[in-house]
Amino acid sequence: MDEERQIVERIQKGDESALAWLMDRYGNDVLRTAALLLKDRHLAEDVSQEAFLLAFQRVNQFRSESSIRSWLLQISINLCRSRMRRAAWKRLFIREPVGDVAPEPSLTQPGSTGWAEKLTLREEIGKLPLTYREVIVLFYFHDMRTAEIAGILKEPEGTVKSKLLRARKRLKRQLEEGGWDHEQRFLEG
Amino acid sequence: MSNDFWKDERLGERLREEMNETLFSEKMKKAVVVRARETSKRSFWTRELTIPIPVVALALAALIAVPLFGWRQAASLETKPLTAERQPEDRLIVSGAGVFYESQLNKEEER
């Protein structure tokens, strides 16, 4: 915690090496969170870079009650939400032309190597609504407790718990429908 | 689906494994440092300002109060009767040139 405080003080003074330290330590966490929430690698790269830049510019807004990691995740989740909103507005006004090209038929049969490689937990999480994705990512990927998630999402803990319950149910149903059980056995066997 | 899978560690582990190859590269770090350097060198006019809430509240109050005060002043002027300007004993004199108050004609005479 003392180390973090020193880093915050150095960033407040405009020390670039402190920013580099922050990226070395939390860069992967921030990028992976954005990638899981946005389902797009390039957008996630943009958002994660923007998150560190914002943290550098607004370091005075950091409150020491939370950890730097939580604060950075909070910034990146807010940025992801705003990107998703922007994308939704874009979709509303700019309708992309629907091509005549039919989707490629699946060449991979359930149980085959290709099929197992294709079916990823990440993709299944990506099918959930953003609000569920957030709690699932924070709970499972970051191994956070519900109280901590509530702090990051600025929501009551009860809300987080119920969201997590519903998200888990939905994910489980999705995985079962997608033959995840079969794939699990395939991987284990 | 086995219940083990739903144990927090297993699902988390699997997800972390899948995300292992997603890395915040050196190139990305350098780009952030360059942009941070640029923003810290910004001129006064492009700098971000933080306005304290009491100042914003005061400015808003003034913005609302000034037109309201002006409107009340204007309303009070409108309601003043024109006859208040003349003396109560003033008489009306009708002549070929028009209708005048007596005091008005007296003033003209004095000139």
Short mmCIF file of C-alpha atoms in Angstrom, two decimals, chain A residues 16 19 23-24 27-28 31-32 35-36 41 45 48-50 52-53 56-58 119-123 125 139-143 145 168 171-172 175-176 180-181 183-184 187-188, chain B residues 1-3 5-42 48 50:
data_model
loop_
_atom_site.label_atom_id
_atom_site.label_comp_id
_atom_site.label_asym_id
_atom_site.label_seq_id
_atom_site.Cartn_x
_atom_site.Cartn_y
_atom_site.Cartn_z
CA GLU A 16 6.52 9.26 -16.35
CA LEU A 19 3.16 5.73 -15.11
CA MET A 23 1.34 -0.08 -16.85
CA ASP A 24 3.86 -2.84 -16.16
CA GLY A 27 -1.56 -3.18 -18.01
CA ASN A 28 -2.52 -6.79 -18.70
CA LEU A 31 -6.44 -4.74 -21.28
CA ARG A 32 -7.91 -8.18 -20.59
CA ALA A 35 -11.18 -7.22 -24.15
CA LEU A 36 -13.67 -9.34 -22.22
CA ARG A 41 -9.13 -6.55 -29.29
CA GLU A 45 -6.30 -1.68 -26.73
CA SER A 48 -6.83 0.40 -21.93
CA GLN A 49 -4.42 3.06 -23.18
CA GLU A 50 -7.02 5.75 -22.56
CA PHE A 52 -3.91 4.85 -18.14
CA LEU A 53 -3.84 8.28 -19.70
CA PHE A 56 -2.28 9.95 -15.18
CA GLN A 57 -4.28 13.12 -15.80
CA ARG A 58 -6.77 12.66 -12.98
CA LEU A 119 -15.78 -22.86 -28.19
CA THR A 120 -14.21 -20.60 -25.64
CA LEU A 121 -15.48 -19.42 -22.32
CA ARG A 122 -14.54 -15.91 -23.38
CA GLU A 123 -16.94 -16.07 -26.32
CA ILE A 125 -19.22 -14.59 -21.68
CA PHE A 139 -15.88 -12.06 -9.93
CA TYR A 140 -14.25 -14.88 -11.89
CA PHE A 141 -11.44 -13.29 -13.84
CA HIS A 142 -10.28 -10.87 -11.14
CA ASP A 143 -11.30 -13.11 -8.28
CA ARG A 145 -15.54 -10.44 -3.68
CA ARG A 168 -24.23 -17.30 -13.65
CA LEU A 171 -23.97 -18.49 -18.60
CA LYS A 172 -24.56 -22.00 -17.35
CA LEU A 175 -22.67 -23.39 -21.91
CA GLU A 176 -24.95 -26.39 -21.60
CA TRP A 180 -19.77 -27.26 -23.01
CA ASP A 181 -20.15 -30.39 -20.92
CA GLU A 183 -16.21 -30.21 -24.58
CA GLN A 184 -15.09 -30.36 -20.97
CA LEU A 187 -10.53 -31.75 -22.90
CA GLU A 188 -10.19 -33.82 -19.76
CA MET B 1 -21.98 -30.20 -16.33
CA SER B 2 -19.95 -30.99 -13.24
CA ASN B 3 -20.43 -28.81 -10.20
CA PHE B 5 -16.70 -26.25 -12.94
CA TRP B 6 -18.80 -23.72 -11.11
CA LYS B 7 -16.33 -23.49 -8.31
CA ASP B 8 -14.91 -20.01 -8.56
CA GLU B 9 -11.29 -21.12 -9.03
CA ARG B 10 -11.97 -23.42 -11.98
CA LEU B 11 -13.96 -20.99 -14.03
CA GLY B 12 -11.55 -18.20 -13.21
CA GLU B 13 -8.53 -20.34 -14.09
CA ARG B 14 -10.04 -21.31 -17.42
CA LEU B 15 -10.83 -17.71 -18.25
CA ARG B 16 -7.35 -16.52 -17.26
CA GLU B 17 -5.81 -19.26 -19.40
CA GLU B 18 -7.81 -18.08 -22.40
CA MET B 19 -6.72 -14.49 -21.85
CA ASN B 20 -3.03 -15.30 -21.34
CA GLU B 21 -2.08 -14.20 -24.80
CA THR B 22 -3.71 -10.80 -24.50
CA LEU B 23 -0.83 -8.61 -23.41
CA PHE B 24 -0.37 -4.90 -22.88
CA SER B 25 2.59 -4.50 -25.21
CA GLU B 26 5.65 -2.26 -24.91
CA LYS B 27 4.46 -0.38 -27.98
CA MET B 28 1.20 0.45 -26.22
CA LYS B 29 3.06 1.58 -23.10
CA LYS B 30 5.28 3.87 -25.14
CA ALA B 31 2.25 5.37 -26.89
CA VAL B 32 0.65 6.15 -23.52
CA VAL B 33 3.83 7.79 -22.21
CA VAL B 34 4.10 9.94 -25.36
CA ARG B 35 0.48 11.05 -25.08
CA ALA B 36 0.89 11.76 -21.36
CA ARG B 37 3.94 13.91 -22.14
CA GLU B 38 1.96 15.82 -24.77
CA THR B 39 -0.96 16.49 -22.46
CA SER B 40 1.29 17.71 -19.64
CA LYS B 41 2.82 20.24 -22.05
CA ARG B 42 -0.58 21.64 -23.04
CA GLU B 48 -8.43 20.93 -18.06
CA THR B 50 -11.68 21.81 -12.09
#
